[in-house]
Every structure is written in structure tokens, then in C-alpha cells.
XYZ file of C-alpha atoms in Angstrom:
155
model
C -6.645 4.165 -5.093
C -4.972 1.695 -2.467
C -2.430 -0.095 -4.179
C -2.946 -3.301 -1.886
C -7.009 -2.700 -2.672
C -6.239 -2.598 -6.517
C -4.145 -5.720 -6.201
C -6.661 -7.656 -3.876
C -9.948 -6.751 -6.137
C -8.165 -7.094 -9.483
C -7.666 -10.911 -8.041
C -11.080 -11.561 -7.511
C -12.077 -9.795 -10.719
C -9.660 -12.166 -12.697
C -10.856 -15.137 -10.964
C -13.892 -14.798 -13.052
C -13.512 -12.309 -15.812
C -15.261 -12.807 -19.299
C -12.916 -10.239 -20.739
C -11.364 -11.400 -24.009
C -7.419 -10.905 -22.956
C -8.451 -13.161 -19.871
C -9.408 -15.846 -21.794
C -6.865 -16.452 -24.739
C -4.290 -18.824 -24.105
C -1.054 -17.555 -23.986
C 2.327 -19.346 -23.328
C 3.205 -16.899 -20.128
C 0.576 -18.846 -18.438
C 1.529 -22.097 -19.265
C -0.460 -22.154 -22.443
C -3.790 -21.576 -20.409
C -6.053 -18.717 -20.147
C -5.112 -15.775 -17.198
C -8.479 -16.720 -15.632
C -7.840 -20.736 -15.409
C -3.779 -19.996 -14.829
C -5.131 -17.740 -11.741
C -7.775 -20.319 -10.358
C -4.757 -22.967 -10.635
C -2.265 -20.827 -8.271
C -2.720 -21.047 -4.370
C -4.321 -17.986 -3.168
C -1.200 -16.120 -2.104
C 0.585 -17.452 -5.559
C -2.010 -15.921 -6.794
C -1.986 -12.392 -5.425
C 1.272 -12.100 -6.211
C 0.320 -13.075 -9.661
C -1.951 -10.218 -9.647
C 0.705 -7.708 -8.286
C 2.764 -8.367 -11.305
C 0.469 -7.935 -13.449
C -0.989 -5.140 -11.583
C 2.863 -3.410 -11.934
C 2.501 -3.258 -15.520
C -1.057 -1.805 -15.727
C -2.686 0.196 -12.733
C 0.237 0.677 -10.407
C 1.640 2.069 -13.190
C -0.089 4.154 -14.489
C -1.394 5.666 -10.953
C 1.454 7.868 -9.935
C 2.173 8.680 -13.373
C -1.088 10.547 -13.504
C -1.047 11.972 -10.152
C 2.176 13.483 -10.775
C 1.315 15.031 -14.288
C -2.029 16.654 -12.896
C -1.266 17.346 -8.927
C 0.000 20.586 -9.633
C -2.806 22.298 -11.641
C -4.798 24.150 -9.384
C -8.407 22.447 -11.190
C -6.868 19.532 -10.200
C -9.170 17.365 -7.780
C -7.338 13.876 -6.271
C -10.130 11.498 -5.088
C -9.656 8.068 -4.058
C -12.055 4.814 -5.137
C -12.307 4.833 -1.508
C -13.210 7.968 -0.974
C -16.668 7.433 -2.796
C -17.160 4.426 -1.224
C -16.787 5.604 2.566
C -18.796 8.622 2.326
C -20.240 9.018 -1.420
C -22.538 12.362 -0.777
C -19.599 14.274 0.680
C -17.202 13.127 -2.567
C -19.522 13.808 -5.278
C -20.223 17.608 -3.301
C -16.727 17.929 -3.678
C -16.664 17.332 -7.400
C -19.683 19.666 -8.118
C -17.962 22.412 -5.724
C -15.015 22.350 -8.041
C -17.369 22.247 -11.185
C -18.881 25.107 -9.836
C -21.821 24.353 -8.517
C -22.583 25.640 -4.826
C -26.264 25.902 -4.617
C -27.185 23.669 -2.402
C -30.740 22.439 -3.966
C -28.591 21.990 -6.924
C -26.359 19.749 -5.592
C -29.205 18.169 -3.616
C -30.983 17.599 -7.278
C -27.340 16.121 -8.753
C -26.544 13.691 -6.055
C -30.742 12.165 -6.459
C -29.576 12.047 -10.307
C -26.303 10.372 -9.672
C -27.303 8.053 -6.442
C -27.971 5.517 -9.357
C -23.722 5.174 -9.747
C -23.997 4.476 -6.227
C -22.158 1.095 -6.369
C -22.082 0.662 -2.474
C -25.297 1.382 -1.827
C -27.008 -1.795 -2.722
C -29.665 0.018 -5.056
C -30.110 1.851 -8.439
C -27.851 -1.458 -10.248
C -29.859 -4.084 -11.994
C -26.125 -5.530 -13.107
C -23.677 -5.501 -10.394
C -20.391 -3.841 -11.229
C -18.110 -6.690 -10.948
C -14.938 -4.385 -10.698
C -16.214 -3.093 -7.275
C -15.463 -6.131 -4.685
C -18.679 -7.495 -2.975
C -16.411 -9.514 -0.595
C -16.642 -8.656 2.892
C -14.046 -6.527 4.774
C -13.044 -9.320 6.474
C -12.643 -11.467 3.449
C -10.391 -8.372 1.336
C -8.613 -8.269 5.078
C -7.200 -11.667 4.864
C -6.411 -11.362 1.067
C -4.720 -8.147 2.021
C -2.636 -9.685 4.733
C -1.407 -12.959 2.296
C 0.043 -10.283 -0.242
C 1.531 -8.508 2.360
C 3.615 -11.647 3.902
C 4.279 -13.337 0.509
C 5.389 -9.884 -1.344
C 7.422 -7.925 1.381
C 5.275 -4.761 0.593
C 5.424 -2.748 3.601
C 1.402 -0.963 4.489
C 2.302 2.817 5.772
């Protein structure tokens, strides 16, 4: 996944998060909850924020596993991205390497699986929260705030 994309929807996530960790007190955010310390911070206080705690977690973890499973040959590296710019043509790619080529088949599998479809605006009574519903525009700026405030260089 993007780093910069992790960071920037792991910030709106937070904002608003009902996950337990979020919301316990805890003396590393001046004895308030992650969610209220994170709604406190000006946005690009906040991002950075995020990338730290995004460096312990995610960013991580990330290369860690790429590393450790790049070289076996079942091996298939997909990005988050990757579904959501062209989701028919990534899940092919993981039947194909599953082992399933017959087209009718795959054809049957992706009606099946369309419901997982998180950018496709149907098959979700509950939106997935963890998949950013902000425009491009809006994850654009956000993007551009971490970018001056942390010195991360975009290649």
C-alpha cells in the first residue's frame, strides 16, 4: 500500500474510531483518548501524529512482509490500490494464481465477490470505514500537508 495513503486514511479513520485502544486515556496523549488528542492537533500536527504512529504499526510491518514473501515464486504483491483502480483485473489475477483460468469460472467468482467491492458504491449495507470516502481532492491536500510538515520525499 502507499505509505502516504496509509498515513492520510489512518488520520481520518482515527478522527472517529470506536475502537477500544482509541478511546482509553493514556498519558502519551496528554491523559486524553487518541481520538480526542487527534481532533485537538491542527490538521498537519495531526498527520504527523498519524505517521508516528503509523511507524510503529503498518509502515512497519509492510516491508517486513514484502521482503519475507517476495521471493517465493506463489508469491502475489497487490496493492490496496490496485483493487481499487481496476478491481475485476486484480481479483483475475488472484484466481489465475489460485488456479483458476476458466473464464466462466472466474466470471461466476468475481459476481460472488463484487459484494467486497468497497469502491463500487453497492453490495455494503455498512460502509467500511477503513476505506476513505473522502474525495481525491480532499486525500490530495492531506497528502500534500504531510509531505511539507514531515520532509518525506513522494518518488
Amino acid at each position: 500500500r502507499d505509505p502516504l495513503e496509509v498515513v492520510v486514511s489512518g488520520y481520518m479513520y482515527h478522527l472517529t474510531t470506536t475502537e477500544k485502544w482509541a478511546l482509553r486515556p493514556e498519558r502519551r496523549w496528554n491523559s486524553t483518548t487518541y481520538v480526542k488528542w487527534l481532533n485537538a492537533l491542527p490538521t498537519q500536527r495531526g498527520l504527523v501524529a498519524e505517521l508516528r504512529h503509523s511507524q510503529r504499526d503498518s509502515l512497519k510491518t509492510m516491508p517486513r512482509l514484502l521482503a519475507r514473501t517476495t521471493p517465493a515464486r506463489c508469491t502475489l504483491t497487490l496493492k490496496f490500490e490496485d483493487f481499487a483502480s481496476d478491481w475485476q483485473a486484480t481479483t483475475t489475477r488472484l484466481w489465475h494464481i489460485l488456479g483458476v483460468v476458466d473464464d466462466e469460472l472466474i466470471a461466476e467468482l468475481g459476481r460472488r465477490t463484487a459484494k467486497h467491492n468497497v469502491w463500487s458504491g453497492r453490495g455494503r449495507a455498512i460502509p467500511n470505514r477503513h476505506v476513505s470516502a473522502a474525495p481525491k481532492s480532499k486525500r490530495d491536500q492531506l497528502r500534500s500537508l504531510l509531505l511539507n510538515a514531515s520532509g518525506v520525499r513522494e518518488e
